[in-house]
């Protein structure tokens, strides 16, 4: 079975690099973007991502919620995980997952693994993102 492909959209470079490394270590293929426009370009090159992990607050006019809505409109099978330091749970569409910041990498990996039919591992020392 080929690795699931995850698009990570996070404007904070350190958080993005940490997410990419953790996902790759867990066996995911990862494409990263620092803003919504970079993410849209990545989707144009590969429209078949298995999952989108996006921060809400992004530089520019478009937010992570805008991006999630675009992805959901063209691919109902893409798992969407929205993260934010603000409570935007009211804005999250049905079927999307919301993770408030800070969250642990284990929480994110478990959420992705559950959607992939993998039994989540017991949490270890959680590193907050």
CSV table of C-alpha atoms in Angstrom, one decimal:
chain,number,residue,atom,x,y,z
A,1,UNK,CA,0.0,0.0,0.0
A,2,UNK,CA,1.4,3.4,-0.9
A,3,UNK,CA,1.8,6.1,1.7
A,4,UNK,CA,-1.1,8.5,2.3
A,5,UNK,CA,-0.3,12.0,1.1
A,6,UNK,CA,-0.8,14.9,3.4
A,7,UNK,CA,-0.8,18.6,2.5
A,8,UNK,CA,0.4,20.6,5.5
A,9,UNK,CA,-0.4,24.4,5.3
A,10,UNK,CA,1.2,26.4,8.2
A,11,UNK,CA,2.7,29.8,8.0
A,12,UNK,CA,4.9,29.3,11.1
A,13,UNK,CA,8.1,27.7,9.6
A,14,UNK,CA,9.2,25.9,12.8
A,15,UNK,CA,5.8,24.4,13.4
A,16,UNK,CA,5.5,23.4,9.7
A,17,UNK,CA,8.9,21.7,9.7
A,18,UNK,CA,8.1,19.9,12.9
A,19,UNK,CA,4.8,18.6,11.4
A,20,UNK,CA,6.4,17.5,8.2
A,21,UNK,CA,9.1,15.6,10.0
A,22,UNK,CA,6.6,13.9,12.4
A,23,UNK,CA,4.3,12.9,9.5
A,24,UNK,CA,7.2,11.6,7.4
A,25,UNK,CA,8.5,9.6,10.4
A,26,UNK,CA,5.0,8.1,10.7
A,27,UNK,CA,5.1,7.0,7.1
A,28,UNK,CA,3.1,9.8,5.4
A,29,UNK,CA,4.2,11.4,2.1
A,30,UNK,CA,4.0,15.2,2.9
A,31,UNK,CA,3.7,18.3,0.7
A,32,UNK,CA,4.1,21.6,2.6
A,33,UNK,CA,2.9,25.1,2.0
A,34,UNK,CA,3.5,28.3,3.9
A,35,UNK,CA,0.2,30.0,2.8
A,36,UNK,CA,-3.0,29.4,0.9
A,37,UNK,CA,-1.7,30.5,-2.5
A,38,UNK,CA,1.2,28.0,-2.2
A,39,UNK,CA,-1.3,25.3,-1.1
A,40,UNK,CA,-3.5,26.0,-4.2
A,41,UNK,CA,-0.5,25.7,-6.4
A,42,UNK,CA,0.4,22.4,-4.8
A,43,UNK,CA,-3.2,21.2,-5.3
A,44,UNK,CA,-2.9,22.2,-8.9
A,45,UNK,CA,0.1,19.9,-9.3
A,46,UNK,CA,-1.5,17.0,-7.3
A,47,UNK,CA,-5.2,17.3,-6.7
A,48,UNK,CA,-5.4,13.9,-5.0
A,49,UNK,CA,-4.2,14.6,-1.4
A,50,UNK,CA,-5.5,12.1,1.2
A,51,UNK,CA,-5.5,14.7,3.9
A,52,UNK,CA,-5.2,18.5,4.5
A,53,UNK,CA,-3.9,19.9,7.7
A,54,UNK,CA,-4.2,23.6,7.7
A,55,UNK,CA,-3.8,26.5,10.2
A,56,UNK,CA,-6.7,29.0,10.1
A,57,UNK,CA,-4.8,32.2,10.3
A,58,UNK,CA,-2.7,32.8,7.2
A,59,UNK,CA,-1.0,35.8,5.6
A,60,UNK,CA,-2.9,37.3,2.8
A,61,UNK,CA,-6.6,37.5,2.1
A,62,UNK,CA,-7.5,33.8,2.2
A,63,UNK,CA,-7.7,31.8,5.4
A,64,UNK,CA,-7.2,28.1,6.1
A,65,UNK,CA,-11.0,27.8,6.3
A,66,UNK,CA,-11.2,29.2,2.8
A,67,UNK,CA,-8.7,26.6,1.7
A,68,UNK,CA,-10.5,23.8,3.4
A,69,UNK,CA,-13.8,24.8,1.8
A,70,UNK,CA,-12.1,24.8,-1.7
A,71,UNK,CA,-10.6,21.3,-1.1
A,72,UNK,CA,-13.9,19.9,0.2
A,73,UNK,CA,-15.7,21.2,-2.8
A,74,UNK,CA,-13.4,19.3,-5.2
A,75,UNK,CA,-12.6,16.2,-3.2
A,76,UNK,CA,-15.1,14.8,-0.7
A,77,UNK,CA,-12.7,12.0,0.2
A,78,UNK,CA,-9.9,14.3,1.5
A,79,UNK,CA,-9.7,14.3,5.3
A,80,UNK,CA,-9.6,17.9,6.5
A,81,UNK,CA,-8.1,18.9,9.8
A,82,UNK,CA,-8.2,22.6,10.8
A,83,UNK,CA,-6.0,23.9,13.6
A,84,UNK,CA,-6.0,27.2,15.3
A,85,UNK,CA,-5.1,29.0,18.5
A,86,UNK,CA,-8.5,30.6,18.3
A,87,UNK,CA,-11.8,28.8,18.9
A,88,UNK,CA,-13.1,28.5,15.3
A,89,UNK,CA,-15.0,25.3,15.9
A,90,UNK,CA,-18.3,27.1,15.0
A,91,UNK,CA,-16.8,27.8,11.5
A,92,UNK,CA,-15.7,24.3,10.9
A,93,UNK,CA,-17.9,22.4,8.5
A,94,UNK,CA,-19.5,19.0,9.3
A,95,UNK,CA,-17.0,16.3,8.5
A,96,UNK,CA,-13.9,18.4,9.2
A,97,UNK,CA,-11.8,17.9,12.3
A,98,UNK,CA,-10.8,20.8,14.5
A,99,UNK,CA,-7.8,20.7,16.7
A,100,UNK,CA,-7.2,23.7,19.0
A,101,UNK,CA,-3.6,24.9,19.5
A,102,UNK,CA,-1.5,23.8,21.3
A,103,UNK,CA,-2.0,20.2,20.3
A,104,UNK,CA,0.3,17.3,20.5
A,105,UNK,CA,1.8,15.6,17.5
A,106,UNK,CA,0.4,12.3,18.9
A,107,UNK,CA,-3.1,13.8,18.7
A,108,UNK,CA,-2.6,14.8,15.1
A,109,UNK,CA,-1.1,11.4,14.1
A,110,UNK,CA,-3.9,9.5,15.9
A,111,UNK,CA,-6.5,11.5,14.0
A,112,UNK,CA,-4.9,10.8,10.7
A,113,UNK,CA,-4.3,7.2,11.5
A,114,UNK,CA,-7.9,6.6,12.6
A,115,UNK,CA,-9.1,7.9,9.2
A,116,UNK,CA,-6.7,5.5,7.6
A,117,UNK,CA,-8.0,2.5,9.6
A,118,UNK,CA,-5.0,2.3,11.9
A,119,UNK,CA,-5.5,1.7,15.6
A,120,UNK,CA,-4.0,4.7,17.4
A,121,UNK,CA,-1.0,4.2,19.6
A,122,UNK,CA,-1.0,4.9,23.3
A,123,UNK,CA,0.3,8.5,23.8
A,124,UNK,CA,3.9,8.8,24.7
A,125,UNK,CA,5.6,12.0,25.9
A,126,UNK,CA,3.5,14.5,23.9
A,127,UNK,CA,5.3,17.3,22.2
A,128,UNK,CA,2.9,20.3,21.9
A,129,UNK,CA,2.6,22.2,18.6
